[in-house]
CSV table of C-alpha atoms in Angstrom, one decimal:
chain,number,residue,atom,x,y,z
A,7,UNK,CA,14.3,10.1,9.5
A,8,UNK,CA,15.4,7.8,6.8
A,9,UNK,CA,13.4,7.5,3.3
A,10,UNK,CA,13.2,3.7,4.7
A,11,UNK,CA,11.6,4.7,8.2
A,12,UNK,CA,9.6,7.3,7.0
A,13,UNK,CA,8.0,4.7,4.4
A,14,UNK,CA,7.4,2.0,7.1
A,15,UNK,CA,5.8,4.9,9.6
A,16,UNK,CA,3.5,5.9,7.0
A,17,UNK,CA,2.3,2.2,6.5
A,18,UNK,CA,1.9,1.4,10.1
A,19,UNK,CA,-0.6,4.8,10.1
A,20,UNK,CA,-2.3,3.5,7.0
A,21,UNK,CA,-2.7,-0.1,8.2
A,22,UNK,CA,-3.9,1.0,12.0
A,23,UNK,CA,-6.6,3.6,10.4
A,24,UNK,CA,-8.3,0.7,9.5
A,25,UNK,CA,-8.6,-1.0,12.8
A,26,UNK,CA,-6.1,-1.3,15.9
A,27,UNK,CA,-4.0,-4.4,15.8
A,28,UNK,CA,-1.5,-5.6,17.8
A,29,UNK,CA,2.6,-5.9,16.8
A,30,UNK,CA,2.0,-9.6,15.2
A,31,UNK,CA,-1.1,-8.2,13.5
A,32,UNK,CA,1.1,-5.5,11.8
A,33,UNK,CA,3.7,-7.8,11.1
A,34,UNK,CA,1.6,-9.7,9.0
A,35,UNK,CA,-0.1,-7.3,7.4
A,36,UNK,CA,2.9,-5.1,6.5
A,37,UNK,CA,4.2,-8.8,4.7
A,38,UNK,CA,1.0,-10.2,2.9
A,39,UNK,CA,-0.8,-6.7,2.1
A,40,UNK,CA,1.9,-4.8,1.5
A,41,UNK,CA,4.5,-6.4,-1.2
A,42,UNK,CA,7.4,-3.7,-0.3
A,43,UNK,CA,7.4,-4.8,2.7
A,44,UNK,CA,8.4,-8.5,2.2
A,45,UNK,CA,12.0,-8.1,2.9
A,46,UNK,CA,11.9,-5.2,5.8
A,47,UNK,CA,13.4,-6.5,9.6
A,48,UNK,CA,11.3,-6.8,12.0
A,49,UNK,CA,13.2,-5.8,14.6
A,50,UNK,CA,12.7,-2.2,12.8
A,51,UNK,CA,8.9,-2.4,13.6
A,52,UNK,CA,9.3,-2.0,17.4
A,53,UNK,CA,11.2,1.3,17.2
A,54,UNK,CA,8.7,2.5,14.7
A,55,UNK,CA,5.7,1.8,17.6
A,56,UNK,CA,7.7,3.3,19.7
A,57,UNK,CA,8.4,6.4,17.8
A,58,UNK,CA,4.6,7.1,16.7
A,59,UNK,CA,3.5,6.5,20.0
A,60,UNK,CA,5.8,9.4,21.7
A,61,UNK,CA,4.9,11.6,18.9
A,62,UNK,CA,1.3,11.2,20.1
A,63,UNK,CA,0.1,9.3,16.9
A,64,UNK,CA,-0.5,5.9,18.5
A,65,UNK,CA,-1.5,4.9,22.2
A,66,UNK,CA,-0.9,1.6,23.6
A,67,UNK,CA,-3.8,-0.4,25.3
A,68,UNK,CA,-3.8,-3.9,26.6
A,69,UNK,CA,-6.1,-6.3,25.0
A,70,UNK,CA,-6.4,-8.7,28.0
A,71,UNK,CA,-8.8,-8.0,30.8
A,72,UNK,CA,-8.2,-7.1,34.3
A,73,UNK,CA,-7.9,-10.5,35.5
A,74,UNK,CA,-6.2,-11.4,32.1
A,75,UNK,CA,-3.1,-9.4,33.2
A,76,UNK,CA,-2.9,-10.4,37.2
A,77,UNK,CA,-3.0,-14.2,35.8
A,78,UNK,CA,-0.4,-13.8,32.8
A,79,UNK,CA,2.8,-13.5,35.0
A,80,UNK,CA,1.7,-16.5,36.7
A,81,UNK,CA,0.9,-18.2,33.4
A,82,UNK,CA,4.6,-16.8,32.0
A,83,UNK,CA,2.8,-15.0,29.5
A,84,UNK,CA,2.5,-11.1,28.7
A,85,UNK,CA,-0.6,-9.4,27.7
A,86,UNK,CA,-1.0,-8.5,24.2
A,87,UNK,CA,-0.5,-4.9,23.3
A,88,UNK,CA,-3.0,-3.1,20.7
A,89,UNK,CA,-2.1,-0.5,19.0
A,90,UNK,CA,-4.5,2.4,18.2
A,91,UNK,CA,-4.4,5.7,16.1
A,92,UNK,CA,-5.0,8.6,17.9
A,93,UNK,CA,-7.0,11.7,16.3
A,94,UNK,CA,-3.6,13.4,15.8
A,95,UNK,CA,-2.8,10.0,14.0
A,96,UNK,CA,-4.9,10.2,11.7
A,97,UNK,CA,-5.0,13.7,10.8
A,98,UNK,CA,-1.0,13.4,10.4
A,99,UNK,CA,-1.8,10.1,8.2
A,100,UNK,CA,-4.4,12.2,6.0
A,101,UNK,CA,-1.6,14.9,5.7
A,102,UNK,CA,0.9,12.6,4.6
A,103,UNK,CA,-1.8,11.1,2.1
A,104,UNK,CA,-2.3,14.5,0.4
A,105,UNK,CA,1.6,14.9,-0.4
A,106,UNK,CA,2.4,14.4,-3.9
A,107,UNK,CA,6.2,15.4,-4.0
A,108,UNK,CA,8.9,13.5,-5.7
A,109,UNK,CA,9.5,11.2,-2.9
A,110,UNK,CA,6.0,9.8,-3.8
A,111,UNK,CA,7.2,8.7,-6.9
A,112,UNK,CA,10.1,6.4,-6.2
A,113,UNK,CA,10.0,2.7,-6.1
A,114,UNK,CA,9.2,1.9,-2.9
A,115,UNK,CA,7.1,4.8,-1.5
A,116,UNK,CA,5.0,4.6,-4.5
A,117,UNK,CA,4.2,0.9,-3.7
A,118,UNK,CA,3.4,1.9,-0.5
A,119,UNK,CA,1.2,5.1,-1.6
A,120,UNK,CA,-0.3,2.5,-4.1
A,121,UNK,CA,-1.4,0.3,-1.3
A,122,UNK,CA,-3.7,2.8,0.1
A,123,UNK,CA,-5.3,4.7,-2.7
A,124,UNK,CA,-8.7,3.5,-1.2
A,125,UNK,CA,-8.3,6.0,1.4
A,126,UNK,CA,-6.4,9.0,-0.9
A,127,UNK,CA,-8.5,11.4,-2.7
A,128,UNK,CA,-8.7,11.0,-6.5
A,129,UNK,CA,-6.7,14.3,-7.7
A,130,UNK,CA,-3.8,13.1,-5.5
A,131,UNK,CA,-4.1,9.8,-6.8
A,132,UNK,CA,-4.0,11.3,-10.5
A,133,UNK,CA,-1.0,13.5,-9.2
A,134,UNK,CA,1.2,10.6,-8.2
A,135,UNK,CA,0.5,8.2,-10.9
A,136,UNK,CA,1.5,10.7,-13.4
A,137,UNK,CA,4.6,11.7,-11.5
A,138,UNK,CA,5.3,8.4,-11.2
A,139,UNK,CA,4.5,7.6,-15.2
A,140,UNK,CA,7.1,10.7,-15.7
A,141,UNK,CA,9.5,9.6,-13.5
A,142,UNK,CA,9.6,6.0,-15.3
A,143,UNK,CA,9.5,7.6,-18.7
A,144,UNK,CA,12.8,9.8,-17.7
A,145,UNK,CA,14.2,6.2,-16.8
A,146,UNK,CA,13.4,4.7,-20.2
A,147,UNK,CA,15.0,7.4,-21.8
A,148,UNK,CA,18.3,7.2,-19.7
A,149,UNK,CA,18.0,3.3,-20.4
A,150,UNK,CA,17.9,3.6,-23.7
A,151,UNK,CA,20.6,6.5,-24.2
A,152,UNK,CA,22.9,4.3,-22.5
A,153,UNK,CA,22.0,0.9,-24.2
A,154,UNK,CA,22.9,2.7,-27.5
A,155,UNK,CA,26.0,4.2,-26.4
A,156,UNK,CA,27.5,0.6,-25.0
A,157,UNK,CA,25.5,-2.0,-26.7
A,158,UNK,CA,28.4,-2.6,-29.2
A,159,UNK,CA,30.6,-3.5,-25.9
A,160,UNK,CA,28.0,-5.9,-24.4
A,161,UNK,CA,28.4,-9.7,-24.4
A,162,UNK,CA,24.6,-11.0,-25.4
A,163,UNK,CA,23.8,-11.8,-21.5
A,164,UNK,CA,24.3,-8.1,-20.2
A,165,UNK,CA,22.6,-7.1,-23.1
A,166,UNK,CA,19.4,-9.4,-22.7
A,167,UNK,CA,19.9,-8.2,-18.9
A,168,UNK,CA,19.9,-4.6,-20.2
A,169,UNK,CA,16.9,-5.5,-22.5
A,170,UNK,CA,15.1,-7.1,-19.5
A,171,UNK,CA,15.2,-3.8,-17.5
A,172,UNK,CA,13.8,-1.8,-20.2
A,173,UNK,CA,10.7,-4.1,-20.6
A,174,UNK,CA,10.3,-4.0,-17.1
A,175,UNK,CA,9.7,-0.3,-17.2
A,176,UNK,CA,8.0,0.1,-20.4
A,177,UNK,CA,5.3,-2.9,-18.8
A,178,UNK,CA,4.9,-0.3,-15.8
A,179,UNK,CA,4.8,2.3,-17.9
A,180,UNK,CA,1.9,0.9,-19.7
A,181,UNK,CA,0.0,0.0,-16.7
A,182,UNK,CA,0.0,3.4,-15.4
A,183,UNK,CA,-1.5,4.7,-18.8
A,184,UNK,CA,-4.3,2.1,-18.1
A,185,UNK,CA,-4.7,3.3,-14.2
A,186,UNK,CA,-4.7,6.8,-15.5
A,187,UNK,CA,-6.9,6.6,-18.2
A,188,UNK,CA,-9.4,4.7,-15.4
A,189,UNK,CA,-9.3,7.4,-13.1
A,190,UNK,CA,-10.0,10.1,-15.5
A,191,UNK,CA,-13.1,7.9,-16.6
A,192,UNK,CA,-14.4,7.5,-13.7
A,193,UNK,CA,-14.3,3.8,-13.6
A,194,UNK,CA,-13.4,3.3,-10.4
A,195,UNK,CA,-17.1,4.5,-9.1
A,196,UNK,CA,-19.5,1.7,-8.4
A,197,UNK,CA,-22.5,1.3,-10.7
A,198,UNK,CA,-25.7,2.2,-8.8
A,199,UNK,CA,-28.3,-1.3,-8.4
A,200,UNK,CA,-30.8,-1.4,-11.0
A,201,UNK,CA,-34.2,-0.4,-9.7
A,202,UNK,CA,-37.0,-3.3,-8.7
A,203,UNK,CA,-39.5,-4.0,-11.5
A,204,UNK,CA,-42.8,-3.2,-10.0
A,205,UNK,CA,-44.2,-5.9,-8.2
A,206,UNK,CA,-41.0,-7.6,-7.9
A,207,UNK,CA,-39.9,-10.0,-4.5
A,208,UNK,CA,-37.9,-7.2,-2.7
A,209,UNK,CA,-35.5,-10.2,-1.4
A,210,UNK,CA,-34.9,-11.1,-4.5
A,211,UNK,CA,-33.8,-7.8,-5.5
A,212,UNK,CA,-31.8,-7.1,-2.5
A,213,UNK,CA,-29.9,-10.8,-3.5
A,214,UNK,CA,-29.8,-9.1,-7.3
A,215,UNK,CA,-28.1,-6.0,-6.1
A,216,UNK,CA,-26.0,-7.7,-4.2
A,217,UNK,CA,-24.3,-9.7,-6.9
A,218,UNK,CA,-24.2,-6.8,-8.9
A,219,UNK,CA,-22.2,-4.4,-6.5
A,220,UNK,CA,-20.0,-7.2,-5.3
A,221,UNK,CA,-19.4,-9.5,-8.6
A,222,UNK,CA,-18.1,-7.0,-11.2
A,223,UNK,CA,-14.5,-5.6,-11.5
A,224,UNK,CA,-14.2,-1.8,-12.0
A,225,UNK,CA,-11.1,-1.6,-13.6
A,226,UNK,CA,-8.8,-0.9,-10.6
A,227,UNK,CA,-6.6,-3.4,-8.5
A,228,UNK,CA,-7.6,-3.1,-5.1
A,229,UNK,CA,-4.4,-3.5,-3.2
A,230,UNK,CA,-6.0,-3.2,0.0
A,231,UNK,CA,-8.1,-6.3,-0.8
A,232,UNK,CA,-6.8,-8.9,1.4
A,233,UNK,CA,-8.0,-11.4,4.2
A,234,UNK,CA,-7.6,-10.5,7.9
A,235,UNK,CA,-4.5,-12.1,9.1
A,236,UNK,CA,-5.0,-14.9,11.8
A,237,UNK,CA,-5.1,-13.0,15.0
A,238,UNK,CA,-5.0,-16.1,17.0
A,239,UNK,CA,-0.8,-15.9,17.9
A,240,UNK,CA,-0.1,-14.5,21.5
A,241,UNK,CA,3.2,-12.8,20.7
A,242,UNK,CA,3.4,-9.2,21.5
A,243,UNK,CA,5.4,-6.7,20.5
């Protein structure tokens, strides 16, 4: 399995763990929710789904009623195929989530892993974040050493491009430092709603508690907090 196909399979399993979807919904979620897949070929999704079905990690279901299935050929339309995660697929995805090897620190794989941090245990999140930071710090050191050796031979534009690349890595290292500190401080835990005042209006308290828990940021980005895509398209994969 290539690294690229492995990342795609990981992302598909993660999205289907949230809810069953048909192919068009998966395409939209991969494109809009996971930035690493904005440029992926949609032609690679169908083979990926077939592989996951053959592995027993997904099952295919028709989203239409029996009457709809009989009427579809007459109308020239196919019934939608919905993909659902099996128990074995959920177990396999949880095993993938627990892995913290070097692949988890690479650019594309890290982006996919980060998108599912909401489903990942804190200790695994910490290992992935710290591994990614170490990888980037090594990359930054090599970039600085290379620039020091070649600075005199570079024209102004190439030199500026080198500096831009270094600044991008430095920004991500700072971002990772902030995330790691947030994890250590436990700021990803939502605060408990305040107790109602004696004799207070219960309905008013419920509204206030909802505002307190939903209107505050907990200090961590939420890559999975995106609106559900429109599933009205009848395209089937």
